[in-house]
Amino acid sequence: MVALMLCLGLLGLCYGASWASPGEVFAVLTGADRSVVISDWRLPRVLAGLVFGAALGVAGAIFQNLTRNPMGSPDVIGLDAGAYTGALVAITVLSGTSAQLATGSVTGGLAVAAAIYLLAYQRGFSGLRLVVIGIAVNAMMTAVNSWIVLRAELEVAIAAVGWSAGSLNGVSWDDLTIPFALIAVLLILMTTRAHAMHQASLGDAVATATGVGLNRLRLLMVLVGVGCTATVTAVAGPIAFIALAAPQIGRRLAGAAGVPLLPAALTGAVLLQGADLLAQMLLAPVALPVGVVSTAIGGCYLIWLLTKEVRRA
């Protein structure tokens, strides 16, 4: 996966309106040459695809471990829709600056996560109940988002709808400095609790017997998962299905019993970067939003996953 990630990254730096050879790319990366197109246009987009894909993969792994259900990902249980609601409020009510988008996305995601958790917590935590309630909340938040867009002014509504597809078009260094730093802190924080997370996935009794504080751990997992999802949403919009597919694909490639974080992160990076390259190539020179491609790929994966779960049941 690391080799594939690096190959896709190199292809992303070479591909564009004008093709750059790998030699030219390496010369720019090592400082021997200077190219605005490669260093200021393509490199931020490639790094955004890799880092944001890894963040979405980890967020998906967190919630799938939390719910013990392969359907438990941020885009299925409504966290993406909640973060989008917060961002829409920042765009339509406020001036829509980067700081307001980030704050609105995190606030919306946390609010929806809290609502889902409280509704699902009845005489104990239930992952299946959380997924079912999350799907219902996702439908409700999607309706709210549509209402906000319909009530907005025409120019704002057009911008909001275009942004809702999830896109890496036009991403620059100025857009990535704070999100990259925030994602790095969240991933490092989650790495320190990965062992406890896997103990918790074995069952509440086992986790409690080994000294895991379940309530604190679950709160941390929710905060990190929402933080990763909302950070990506604030910059690129809601990118669907990467968080759903990456953890399960990574788990199968690693042959792991649970849903480990590292394979999910690497798989998410590969999926998002690959989807972004397809989005650039399909209707070139017009670049599609990456969310269109990830939704098409993720929809096929979701059908396969549901078919497998039905057969297992």
Coordinates of C-alpha atoms in Angstrom, one line a residue:
M1 CA 0.0 0.0 0.0
V2 CA 2.9 2.4 0.7
A3 CA 4.4 1.6 -2.7
L4 CA 1.1 2.1 -4.4
M5 CA 0.5 5.4 -2.5
L6 CA 3.9 6.7 -3.6
C7 CA 3.3 5.7 -7.2
L8 CA -0.1 7.4 -7.3
G9 CA 1.5 10.5 -5.7
L10 CA 4.1 10.6 -8.4
L11 CA 1.5 10.1 -11.1
G12 CA -0.5 13.0 -9.6
L13 CA 2.5 15.3 -9.8
C14 CA 3.2 14.3 -13.4
Y15 CA -0.4 14.4 -14.7
G16 CA -2.1 17.7 -15.7
A17 CA -2.8 19.9 -18.7
S18 CA 0.9 19.5 -19.6
W19 CA 2.7 16.2 -18.7
A20 CA 5.8 16.4 -16.5
S21 CA 8.3 13.6 -16.6
P22 CA 9.3 11.9 -13.4
G23 CA 12.8 13.5 -13.8
E24 CA 11.3 16.9 -13.8
V25 CA 9.2 16.1 -10.7
F26 CA 12.2 14.8 -8.8
A27 CA 14.2 17.9 -9.8
V28 CA 11.5 20.2 -8.4
L29 CA 11.1 18.1 -5.2
T30 CA 14.8 18.2 -4.5
G31 CA 15.1 21.9 -5.2
A32 CA 17.3 21.5 -8.3
D33 CA 14.6 23.1 -10.5
R34 CA 11.6 25.4 -10.0
S35 CA 8.0 24.8 -11.3
V36 CA 5.0 26.7 -10.0
V37 CA 2.7 24.1 -11.6
I38 CA 4.3 21.2 -9.8
S39 CA 5.2 22.8 -6.5
D40 CA 2.3 25.2 -6.0
W41 CA -0.6 23.6 -7.9
R42 CA -0.1 19.8 -8.1
L43 CA 1.8 19.1 -4.9
P44 CA -0.7 20.6 -2.5
R45 CA -3.5 18.6 -4.2
V46 CA -1.5 15.3 -4.1
L47 CA -0.7 15.8 -0.4
A48 CA -4.2 16.8 0.4
G49 CA -5.5 13.6 -1.2
L50 CA -3.0 11.4 0.7
V51 CA -3.5 13.1 4.1
F52 CA -7.2 13.6 3.9
G53 CA -7.6 10.0 2.7
A54 CA -5.6 8.8 5.7
A55 CA -7.7 10.9 8.1
L56 CA -10.9 9.6 6.6
G57 CA -9.6 6.0 6.8
V58 CA -8.7 6.4 10.5
A59 CA -12.1 8.0 11.2
G60 CA -13.9 5.1 9.6
A61 CA -11.7 2.6 11.6
I62 CA -12.5 4.4 14.8
F63 CA -16.3 4.3 14.4
Q64 CA -16.3 0.8 13.0
N65 CA -14.4 -0.3 16.1
L66 CA -16.7 1.8 18.3
T67 CA -19.8 0.3 16.8
R68 CA -18.3 -3.2 16.0
N69 CA -20.1 -2.9 12.7
P70 CA -18.6 -2.5 9.2
M71 CA -21.5 0.0 8.4
G72 CA -20.4 2.3 11.3
S73 CA -18.6 5.0 9.4
P74 CA -19.0 8.8 9.6
D75 CA -20.7 9.2 6.3
V76 CA -23.3 6.5 7.0
I77 CA -24.2 7.5 10.6
G78 CA -24.6 11.2 9.8
L79 CA -21.4 12.9 11.0
D80 CA -20.5 14.0 7.5
A81 CA -24.0 15.5 7.1
G82 CA -23.7 17.2 10.5
A83 CA -20.3 18.7 9.7
Y84 CA -21.7 19.9 6.3
T85 CA -24.6 21.5 8.2
G86 CA -22.2 23.5 10.3
A87 CA -20.2 24.5 7.3
L88 CA -23.4 25.6 5.5
V89 CA -24.4 27.8 8.4
A90 CA -20.9 29.4 8.2
I91 CA -21.4 30.0 4.5
T92 CA -25.0 31.2 4.5
V93 CA -25.2 33.1 7.8
L94 CA -21.6 34.2 8.3
S95 CA -19.0 35.3 5.8
G96 CA -17.7 31.8 5.2
T97 CA -14.0 32.3 6.1
S98 CA -11.7 29.3 6.6
A99 CA -11.8 29.7 10.3
Q100 CA -15.6 29.9 10.3
L101 CA -15.9 26.8 8.1
A102 CA -13.6 24.8 10.3
T103 CA -15.4 25.9 13.5
G104 CA -18.8 25.3 11.9
S105 CA -17.8 21.8 10.6
V106 CA -16.4 20.7 14.0
T107 CA -19.4 22.1 15.9
G108 CA -21.9 20.5 13.6
G109 CA -20.2 17.1 13.6
L110 CA -19.9 17.1 17.4
A111 CA -23.5 18.1 17.9
V112 CA -24.7 15.3 15.7
A113 CA -22.3 12.8 17.3
A114 CA -23.6 13.8 20.8
A115 CA -27.3 13.5 19.7
I116 CA -26.7 10.1 18.1
Y117 CA -24.8 8.8 21.2
L118 CA -27.4 10.0 23.6
L119 CA -30.2 8.5 21.6
A120 CA -28.3 5.2 21.2
Y121 CA -27.4 5.0 24.9
Q122 CA -30.3 3.2 26.6
R123 CA -29.4 1.0 29.5
G124 CA -25.9 0.6 28.0
F125 CA -24.1 1.2 24.8
S126 CA -25.2 -0.6 21.7
G127 CA -23.2 -0.3 18.4
L128 CA -26.0 -1.7 16.3
R129 CA -28.5 0.8 17.8
L130 CA -26.0 3.6 17.2
V131 CA -25.7 2.7 13.5
V132 CA -29.5 2.5 13.0
I133 CA -30.1 5.8 14.7
G134 CA -27.2 7.3 12.9
I135 CA -28.7 6.4 9.5
A136 CA -32.0 8.0 10.5
V137 CA -30.2 11.2 11.7
N138 CA -28.2 11.2 8.5
A139 CA -31.4 11.3 6.5
M140 CA -32.8 14.1 8.7
M141 CA -29.6 16.2 8.4
T142 CA -29.5 15.7 4.7
A143 CA -33.0 17.2 4.5
V144 CA -32.0 20.1 6.7
N145 CA -29.0 20.8 4.4
S146 CA -31.2 20.8 1.4
W147 CA -33.6 23.3 3.1
I148 CA -30.6 25.6 4.0
V149 CA -29.4 25.5 0.4
L150 CA -32.9 26.2 -1.0
R151 CA -33.3 29.2 1.4
A152 CA -29.9 30.7 0.5
E153 CA -29.2 33.3 -2.1
L154 CA -28.6 32.0 -5.6
E155 CA -24.8 32.6 -5.7
V156 CA -24.4 31.2 -2.2
A157 CA -26.5 28.2 -3.0
I158 CA -24.6 27.4 -6.2
A159 CA -21.3 27.6 -4.3
A160 CA -22.6 25.4 -1.5
V161 CA -24.0 22.7 -3.8
G162 CA -20.7 22.6 -5.8
W163 CA -18.7 22.4 -2.6
S164 CA -21.0 19.6 -1.2
A165 CA -19.8 17.2 -3.8
G166 CA -16.4 17.0 -2.2
S167 CA -13.5 18.4 -4.3
L168 CA -9.8 18.9 -4.1
N169 CA -9.9 21.3 -7.1
G170 CA -8.0 24.5 -6.3
V171 CA -6.6 23.4 -3.0
S172 CA -3.5 25.5 -2.1
W173 CA -0.8 25.6 0.6
D174 CA -2.7 28.3 2.5
D175 CA -5.7 25.9 2.8
L176 CA -3.6 23.0 4.2
T177 CA -1.3 24.3 6.9
I178 CA -3.7 24.3 9.9
P179 CA -5.7 21.2 8.7
F180 CA -2.5 19.1 8.3
A181 CA -1.3 20.2 11.8
L182 CA -4.7 19.4 13.3
I183 CA -4.9 16.0 11.6
A184 CA -1.4 15.1 12.7
V185 CA -2.2 15.9 16.4
L186 CA -5.4 13.8 16.2
L187 CA -3.7 10.8 14.6
I188 CA -0.8 10.8 17.1
L189 CA -3.4 11.1 19.9
M190 CA -5.3 8.1 18.6
T191 CA -2.2 6.1 18.0
T192 CA -1.4 6.3 21.8
R193 CA -4.9 4.7 22.5
A194 CA -4.9 2.2 19.7
H195 CA -4.2 -0.8 22.0
A196 CA -7.0 0.2 24.3
M197 CA -9.3 0.6 21.3
H198 CA -8.7 -2.9 20.2
Q199 CA -9.2 -4.2 23.7
A200 CA -12.6 -2.5 23.8
S201 CA -13.6 -4.1 20.5
L202 CA -13.3 -7.5 22.2
G203 CA -16.2 -6.6 24.5
D204 CA -17.0 -4.4 27.5
A205 CA -16.2 -7.2 30.0
V206 CA -12.7 -7.9 28.6
A207 CA -11.9 -4.2 28.3
T208 CA -13.0 -3.4 31.8
A209 CA -11.0 -6.4 33.2
T210 CA -7.8 -5.2 31.5
G211 CA -8.2 -1.7 33.0
V212 CA -9.7 0.2 30.0
G213 CA -11.8 3.2 31.0
L214 CA -14.6 2.7 28.4
N215 CA -16.4 6.0 28.8
R216 CA -13.2 8.1 28.5
L217 CA -12.0 5.9 25.6
R218 CA -15.3 6.2 23.7
L219 CA -15.4 10.0 24.3
L220 CA -11.8 10.3 22.9
M221 CA -12.6 8.1 19.9
V222 CA -15.7 10.2 19.1
L223 CA -13.7 13.4 19.4
V224 CA -10.8 12.2 17.2
G225 CA -13.2 10.7 14.6
V226 CA -15.3 13.8 14.4
G227 CA -12.2 16.0 14.4
C228 CA -10.7 14.1 11.4
T229 CA -14.0 14.1 9.5
A230 CA -14.9 17.7 10.2
T231 CA -11.4 18.9 9.3
V232 CA -11.5 17.3 5.9
T233 CA -15.1 18.5 5.3
A234 CA -14.1 22.1 6.2
V235 CA -11.4 22.1 3.4
A236 CA -12.7 19.8 0.7
G237 CA -16.4 19.3 1.5
P238 CA -18.0 16.0 2.5
I239 CA -16.2 13.2 0.6
A240 CA -18.3 10.1 0.9
F241 CA -17.5 6.4 1.3
I242 CA -13.7 6.6 1.8
A243 CA -14.3 6.2 5.5
L244 CA -16.7 3.3 4.9
A245 CA -14.5 1.3 2.5
A246 CA -10.9 1.9 3.6
P247 CA -11.0 0.2 7.0
Q248 CA -12.5 -3.0 5.8
I249 CA -10.3 -3.2 2.7
G250 CA -7.2 -2.5 4.9
R251 CA -8.4 -5.1 7.5
R252 CA -8.6 -7.8 4.8
L253 CA -5.2 -6.9 3.3
A254 CA -3.6 -7.0 6.7
G255 CA -5.4 -10.2 7.7
A256 CA -6.3 -8.6 11.0
A257 CA -9.1 -9.8 13.3
G258 CA -10.1 -6.2 14.2
V259 CA -10.0 -3.0 12.3
P260 CA -6.4 -1.7 12.7
L261 CA -5.6 2.0 12.2
L262 CA -2.5 1.9 10.0
P263 CA -3.9 -0.3 7.2
A264 CA -7.1 1.9 7.2
A265 CA -5.0 5.1 6.9
L266 CA -2.9 3.7 4.0
T267 CA -5.9 2.3 2.2
G268 CA -7.8 5.6 2.6
A269 CA -4.9 7.6 1.2
V270 CA -4.7 5.3 -1.8
L271 CA -8.4 5.3 -2.4
L272 CA -8.8 9.1 -2.2
Q273 CA -5.7 9.8 -4.3
G274 CA -6.8 7.2 -6.9
A275 CA -10.3 8.6 -7.0
D276 CA -9.0 12.2 -7.5
L277 CA -6.8 11.0 -10.4
L278 CA -9.8 9.4 -12.0
A279 CA -11.8 12.6 -11.4
Q280 CA -9.2 14.5 -13.3
M281 CA -8.9 12.0 -16.2
L282 CA -12.5 11.0 -16.9
L283 CA -13.7 14.2 -18.5
A284 CA -10.3 15.9 -19.1
P285 CA -9.6 18.8 -19.3
V286 CA -12.6 19.3 -17.0
A287 CA -11.9 18.0 -13.5
L288 CA -14.8 16.4 -11.7
P289 CA -15.2 16.7 -7.9
V290 CA -13.5 13.7 -6.3
G291 CA -16.7 13.0 -4.3
V292 CA -18.5 12.0 -7.5
V293 CA -16.0 9.3 -8.2
S294 CA -15.7 8.1 -4.5
T295 CA -19.5 7.9 -4.3
A296 CA -19.6 5.8 -7.4
I297 CA -16.9 3.4 -6.2
G298 CA -18.3 3.4 -2.6
G299 CA -21.8 2.6 -3.8
C300 CA -20.5 -0.5 -5.5
Y301 CA -18.7 -1.4 -2.3
L302 CA -21.8 -0.8 -0.2
I303 CA -23.9 -3.1 -2.3
W304 CA -21.3 -5.8 -2.0
L305 CA -21.0 -5.3 1.8
L306 CA -24.8 -5.3 2.3
T307 CA -25.1 -8.5 0.2
K308 CA -22.4 -10.2 2.3
E309 CA -24.1 -9.1 5.6
V310 CA -27.5 -10.4 4.4
R311 CA -26.0 -13.8 3.4
R312 CA -24.2 -14.0 6.8
A313 CA -27.4 -13.3 8.6

